[in-house]
mmCIF file of C-alpha atoms and ligand atoms in Angstrom:
data_model
loop_
_atom_site.group_PDB
_atom_site.id
_atom_site.type_symbol
_atom_site.label_atom_id
_atom_site.label_comp_id
_atom_site.label_asym_id
_atom_site.label_seq_id
_atom_site.Cartn_x
_atom_site.Cartn_y
_atom_site.Cartn_z
ATOM 1 C CA MET A 1 71.951 79.970 111.808
ATOM 2 C CA THR A 2 74.253 81.434 114.427
ATOM 3 C CA ASN A 3 73.846 84.812 112.704
ATOM 4 C CA LEU A 4 70.061 84.490 113.040
ATOM 5 C CA LEU A 5 70.495 83.461 116.641
ATOM 6 C CA SER A 6 72.666 86.524 117.282
ATOM 7 C CA ASP A 7 69.794 88.721 116.160
ATOM 8 C CA THR A 8 67.571 87.422 118.940
ATOM 9 C CA GLU A 9 67.632 88.613 122.491
ATOM 10 C CA MET A 10 70.441 86.962 124.409
ATOM 11 C CA THR A 11 72.485 87.417 127.522
ATOM 12 C CA SER A 12 76.119 88.393 126.960
ATOM 13 C CA GLN A 13 77.190 84.917 127.986
ATOM 14 C CA GLN A 14 74.888 83.329 125.420
ATOM 15 C CA ARG A 15 76.201 85.757 122.821
ATOM 16 C CA GLU A 16 79.746 84.761 123.617
ATOM 17 C CA TYR A 17 78.934 81.053 123.316
ATOM 18 C CA THR A 18 77.129 81.658 120.027
ATOM 19 C CA GLU A 19 80.179 83.479 118.699
ATOM 20 C CA THR A 20 82.354 80.518 119.696
ATOM 21 C CA ILE A 21 80.013 78.151 117.839
ATOM 22 C CA ARG A 22 80.193 80.366 114.761
ATOM 23 C CA ARG A 23 83.982 80.517 114.844
ATOM 24 C CA SER A 24 84.262 76.766 115.354
ATOM 25 C CA ALA A 25 81.952 76.114 112.414
ATOM 26 C CA GLU A 26 84.036 78.457 110.280
ATOM 27 C CA SER A 27 87.337 76.824 111.139
ATOM 28 C CA LEU A 28 85.824 73.390 110.565
ATOM 29 C CA LEU A 29 84.697 74.530 107.136
ATOM 30 C CA LEU A 30 88.179 75.844 106.358
ATOM 31 C CA LEU A 31 89.657 72.557 107.475
ATOM 32 C CA ILE A 32 87.289 70.576 105.255
ATOM 33 C CA ASN A 33 88.075 72.831 102.302
ATOM 34 C CA ASP A 34 91.798 72.374 102.886
ATOM 35 C CA VAL A 35 91.391 68.602 102.957
ATOM 36 C CA LEU A 36 89.324 68.743 99.776
ATOM 37 C CA ASP A 37 92.020 70.882 98.144
ATOM 38 C CA PHE A 38 94.565 68.360 99.243
ATOM 39 C CA SER A 39 92.693 65.549 97.524
ATOM 40 C CA LYS A 40 92.425 67.677 94.408
ATOM 41 C CA VAL A 41 96.162 68.295 94.388
ATOM 42 C CA GLU A 42 96.829 64.584 94.878
ATOM 43 C CA ALA A 43 94.457 63.682 92.053
ATOM 44 C CA ARG A 44 95.988 66.421 89.921
ATOM 45 C CA LYS A 45 92.535 67.947 89.600
ATOM 46 C CA LEU A 46 93.322 71.345 91.031
ATOM 47 C CA ILE A 47 92.275 73.940 88.516
ATOM 48 C CA PHE A 48 93.661 77.431 88.660
ATOM 49 C CA GLU A 49 91.588 80.419 87.740
ATOM 50 C CA THR A 50 92.937 82.975 85.311
ATOM 51 C CA ILE A 51 91.549 86.365 86.205
ATOM 52 C CA ASP A 52 92.828 89.917 86.379
ATOM 53 C CA PHE A 53 93.835 90.999 89.844
ATOM 54 C CA ASN A 54 95.825 93.596 91.704
ATOM 55 C CA ILE A 55 98.660 92.079 93.722
ATOM 56 C CA GLN A 56 98.792 95.000 96.121
ATOM 57 C CA GLU A 57 95.113 94.529 96.993
ATOM 58 C CA THR A 58 95.521 90.776 97.355
ATOM 59 C CA ILE A 59 98.419 91.176 99.772
ATOM 60 C CA GLU A 60 96.719 93.926 101.754
ATOM 61 C CA GLY A 61 93.485 91.938 101.943
ATOM 62 C CA SER A 62 95.357 88.882 103.212
ATOM 63 C CA LEU A 63 97.163 90.863 105.883
ATOM 64 C CA GLU A 64 93.905 92.446 107.016
ATOM 65 C CA LEU A 65 92.592 88.988 107.830
ATOM 66 C CA LEU A 66 95.428 88.486 110.288
ATOM 67 C CA ALA A 67 95.770 92.024 111.606
ATOM 68 C CA GLU A 68 93.511 91.470 114.584
ATOM 69 C CA THR A 69 95.350 88.355 115.754
ATOM 70 C CA ALA A 70 98.709 90.086 115.371
ATOM 71 C CA GLN A 71 97.472 93.150 117.243
ATOM 72 C CA GLY A 72 96.117 90.968 120.028
ATOM 73 C CA LYS A 73 99.607 89.513 120.479
ATOM 74 C CA ASN A 74 101.275 92.909 120.196
ATOM 75 C CA ILE A 75 103.193 91.826 117.128
ATOM 76 C CA GLU A 76 103.890 94.214 114.341
ATOM 77 C CA LEU A 77 102.585 92.952 111.011
ATOM 78 C CA ALA A 78 103.942 94.772 107.989
ATOM 79 C CA GLY A 79 103.992 94.060 104.298
ATOM 80 C CA PHE A 80 105.194 95.662 101.141
ATOM 81 C CA VAL A 81 105.203 95.012 97.435
ATOM 82 C CA LEU A 82 108.480 96.289 95.955
ATOM 83 C CA ALA A 83 108.181 99.068 93.427
ATOM 84 C CA ASP A 84 109.308 97.050 90.392
ATOM 85 C CA VAL A 85 106.564 94.444 90.830
ATOM 86 C CA PRO A 86 103.868 94.918 88.172
ATOM 87 C CA THR A 87 100.643 95.551 90.082
ATOM 88 C CA GLN A 88 98.095 94.359 87.558
ATOM 89 C CA LEU A 89 98.464 90.635 87.062
ATOM 90 C CA ARG A 90 96.497 87.753 85.651
ATOM 91 C CA GLY A 91 96.277 84.548 87.614
ATOM 92 C CA ASP A 92 94.541 83.010 90.608
ATOM 93 C CA PRO A 93 94.427 85.501 93.484
ATOM 94 C CA GLY A 94 92.268 83.142 95.568
ATOM 95 C CA ARG A 95 94.921 80.434 95.562
ATOM 96 C CA LEU A 96 97.644 82.980 96.116
ATOM 97 C CA ARG A 97 95.780 84.330 99.125
ATOM 98 C CA GLN A 98 95.277 80.797 100.443
ATOM 99 C CA VAL A 99 98.994 79.962 100.421
ATOM 100 C CA PHE A 100 100.019 83.383 101.602
ATOM 101 C CA VAL A 101 97.553 83.494 104.511
ATOM 102 C CA ASN A 102 98.738 80.053 105.571
ATOM 103 C CA LEU A 103 102.360 81.159 105.772
ATOM 104 C CA VAL A 104 101.636 84.481 107.419
ATOM 105 C CA SER A 105 99.249 82.966 109.950
ATOM 106 C CA ASN A 106 101.962 80.471 110.887
ATOM 107 C CA ALA A 107 104.397 83.329 111.302
ATOM 108 C CA VAL A 108 101.962 85.163 113.585
ATOM 109 C CA LYS A 109 101.086 81.990 115.457
ATOM 110 C CA PHE A 110 104.672 81.017 116.255
ATOM 111 C CA THR A 111 105.874 84.509 117.146
ATOM 112 C CA GLU A 112 105.461 85.846 120.660
ATOM 113 C CA TYR A 113 107.500 89.041 120.386
ATOM 114 C CA GLY A 114 108.570 91.315 117.605
ATOM 115 C CA GLU A 115 107.384 91.392 114.073
ATOM 116 C CA VAL A 116 106.196 89.585 110.991
ATOM 117 C CA VAL A 117 107.283 91.208 107.772
ATOM 118 C CA VAL A 118 106.202 90.107 104.338
ATOM 119 C CA SER A 119 107.459 91.331 101.014
ATOM 120 C CA VAL A 120 106.947 90.640 97.355
ATOM 121 C CA ALA A 121 109.870 91.029 94.970
ATOM 122 C CA ASN A 122 110.279 90.770 91.230
ATOM 123 C CA LEU A 123 112.773 88.021 90.347
ATOM 124 C CA ALA A 124 112.448 87.984 86.583
ATOM 125 C CA GLU A 125 110.143 89.392 84.003
ATOM 126 C CA THR A 126 109.367 88.744 80.338
ATOM 127 C CA GLU A 127 106.784 90.288 77.991
ATOM 128 C CA THR A 128 104.112 87.937 79.284
ATOM 129 C CA HIS A 129 105.275 86.493 82.602
ATOM 130 C CA VAL A 130 106.690 87.559 85.901
ATOM 131 C CA ASP A 131 108.435 85.511 88.594
ATOM 132 C CA LEU A 132 107.673 86.835 92.035
ATOM 133 C CA ARG A 133 109.207 85.954 95.350
ATOM 134 C CA PHE A 134 106.994 86.105 98.425
ATOM 135 C CA GLU A 135 108.928 86.353 101.653
ATOM 136 C CA VAL A 136 107.535 85.885 105.133
ATOM 137 C CA ARG A 137 109.959 86.700 107.921
ATOM 138 C CA ASP A 138 109.219 86.452 111.622
ATOM 139 C CA THR A 139 111.060 86.895 114.904
ATOM 140 C CA GLY A 140 109.484 83.826 116.478
ATOM 141 C CA ILE A 141 110.793 80.441 117.572
ATOM 142 C CA GLY A 142 111.949 79.504 114.080
ATOM 143 C CA ILE A 143 112.287 76.016 112.660
ATOM 144 C CA PRO A 144 115.480 74.037 113.308
ATOM 145 C CA ALA A 145 117.524 73.441 110.151
ATOM 146 C CA GLU A 146 117.094 69.662 110.269
ATOM 147 C CA VAL A 147 113.327 70.032 110.453
ATOM 148 C CA GLN A 148 113.214 72.581 107.629
ATOM 149 C CA THR A 149 114.154 69.920 105.088
ATOM 150 C CA ARG A 150 110.938 68.116 105.935
ATOM 151 C CA LEU A 151 108.814 71.214 105.641
ATOM 152 C CA PHE A 152 107.499 70.571 102.168
ATOM 153 C CA GLN A 153 107.004 66.840 102.452
ATOM 154 C CA VAL A 154 103.439 65.711 102.091
ATOM 155 C CA PHE A 155 100.968 65.438 104.887
ATOM 156 C CA SER A 156 101.205 61.667 105.331
ATOM 157 C CA GLN A 157 104.901 61.838 106.135
ATOM 158 C CA GLY A 158 104.608 65.060 108.032
ATOM 159 C CA GLY A 159 103.360 63.259 111.144
ATOM 160 C CA GLN A 160 106.851 62.955 112.562
ATOM 161 C CA PHE A 161 107.183 66.670 112.235
ATOM 162 C CA HIS A 162 105.408 67.547 115.381
ATOM 163 C CA HIS A 163 104.894 70.767 117.196
ATOM 164 C CA ALA A 164 106.530 69.629 120.439
ATOM 165 C CA GLN A 165 109.626 68.814 118.476
ATOM 166 C CA VAL A 166 109.970 72.424 117.453
ATOM 167 C CA ARG A 167 108.866 73.883 120.740
ATOM 168 C CA ARG A 168 111.616 72.080 122.616
ATOM 169 C CA HIS A 169 114.153 74.347 121.023
ATOM 170 C CA ARG A 170 114.862 77.656 122.628
ATOM 171 C CA PRO A 171 113.582 80.714 120.839
ATOM 172 C CA GLY A 172 116.092 81.796 118.219
ATOM 173 C CA PRO A 173 116.216 84.295 115.424
ATOM 174 C CA GLY A 174 113.334 84.126 112.995
ATOM 175 C CA HIS A 175 113.501 81.817 110.059
ATOM 176 C CA PHE A 176 112.637 82.508 106.521
ATOM 177 C CA GLN A 177 110.197 80.825 104.208
ATOM 178 C CA ALA A 178 109.923 81.386 100.501
ATOM 179 C CA VAL A 179 107.274 80.111 98.104
HETATM 180 N N1 ATP B 1 106.650 80.613 111.132
HETATM 181 C C1 ATP B 1 106.891 79.495 111.835
HETATM 182 N N2 ATP B 1 107.689 79.525 112.929
HETATM 183 C C2 ATP B 1 107.929 78.399 113.641
HETATM 184 N N3 ATP B 1 107.406 77.187 113.358
HETATM 185 C C3 ATP B 1 106.603 77.094 112.289
HETATM 186 C C4 ATP B 1 106.303 78.231 111.472
HETATM 187 N N4 ATP B 1 105.506 77.817 110.462
HETATM 188 C C5 ATP B 1 105.306 76.507 110.653
HETATM 189 N N5 ATP B 1 105.950 76.065 111.737
HETATM 190 C C6 ATP B 1 105.981 74.685 112.246
HETATM 191 O O1 ATP B 1 105.460 73.839 111.237
HETATM 192 C C7 ATP B 1 104.374 73.080 111.730
HETATM 193 C C8 ATP B 1 103.407 72.816 110.617
HETATM 194 O O2 ATP B 1 102.719 73.981 110.236
HETATM 195 P P1 ATP B 1 101.199 73.877 109.796
HETATM 196 O O3 ATP B 1 100.730 75.210 109.352
HETATM 197 O O4 ATP B 1 101.077 72.757 108.842
HETATM 198 O O5 ATP B 1 100.466 73.435 111.118
HETATM 199 P P2 ATP B 1 99.960 74.295 112.341
HETATM 200 O O6 ATP B 1 100.138 75.771 112.108
HETATM 201 O O7 ATP B 1 100.577 73.730 113.579
HETATM 202 O O8 ATP B 1 98.417 73.948 112.363
HETATM 203 P P3 ATP B 1 97.280 74.560 111.427
HETATM 204 O O9 ATP B 1 97.931 75.351 110.336
HETATM 205 O O10 ATP B 1 96.591 73.363 110.906
HETATM 206 O O11 ATP B 1 96.437 75.376 112.346
HETATM 207 C C9 ATP B 1 103.829 73.898 112.873
HETATM 208 O O12 ATP B 1 103.126 73.116 113.812
HETATM 209 C C10 ATP B 1 105.103 74.497 113.473
HETATM 210 O O13 ATP B 1 105.715 73.569 114.325
HETATM 211 MG MG1 MG B 2 99.471 76.660 110.302
#
């Protein structure tokens, strides 16, 4: 509906407000989808797709989503898939993108200066399977070591792990997350 509204005659202020409504609706939708995914994971009902995809395209596409935000903050956002990673894979690129975008958007969000660099490396390979390591490195505030141990605890316990807790620490060298 906001798209239809944008096609009508509006003042620039109205256009701006409409854009804000559209963005808010989009982020609300994302939030709802994340919560739904969460319930699926909890109920062990999350089903992965098995389709052919190109890892290079998936990574590039994910970074494109965040390029504007990074540019707006004057942060360099770079990514590379190492040469020995097989490009044509079979799996669930949608889920991969979801996890990856989450990590990279955190990196961009919590970095005020410098860069966010992502890379994909080949850890092990057999005839039919490949183990990949996705690295997201940033030069932002980082996460204190004692908080890192709580990073992968579920939502319900994650409440104690609050933003302010991290923000209190002085900016340090970037941390490193691996999936
Ligand atoms: N790259 C990072 N650098 C510093 N702190 C981070 C980074 N990634 C995550 N964190 C910390 O972990 C917390 C949890 O991350 P999470 O993505 O769940 O929430 P969020 O980014 O604050 O909010 P949301 O993702 O819902 O918009 C963050 O609030 C932040 O304190
Ligand atoms: Mg986040």
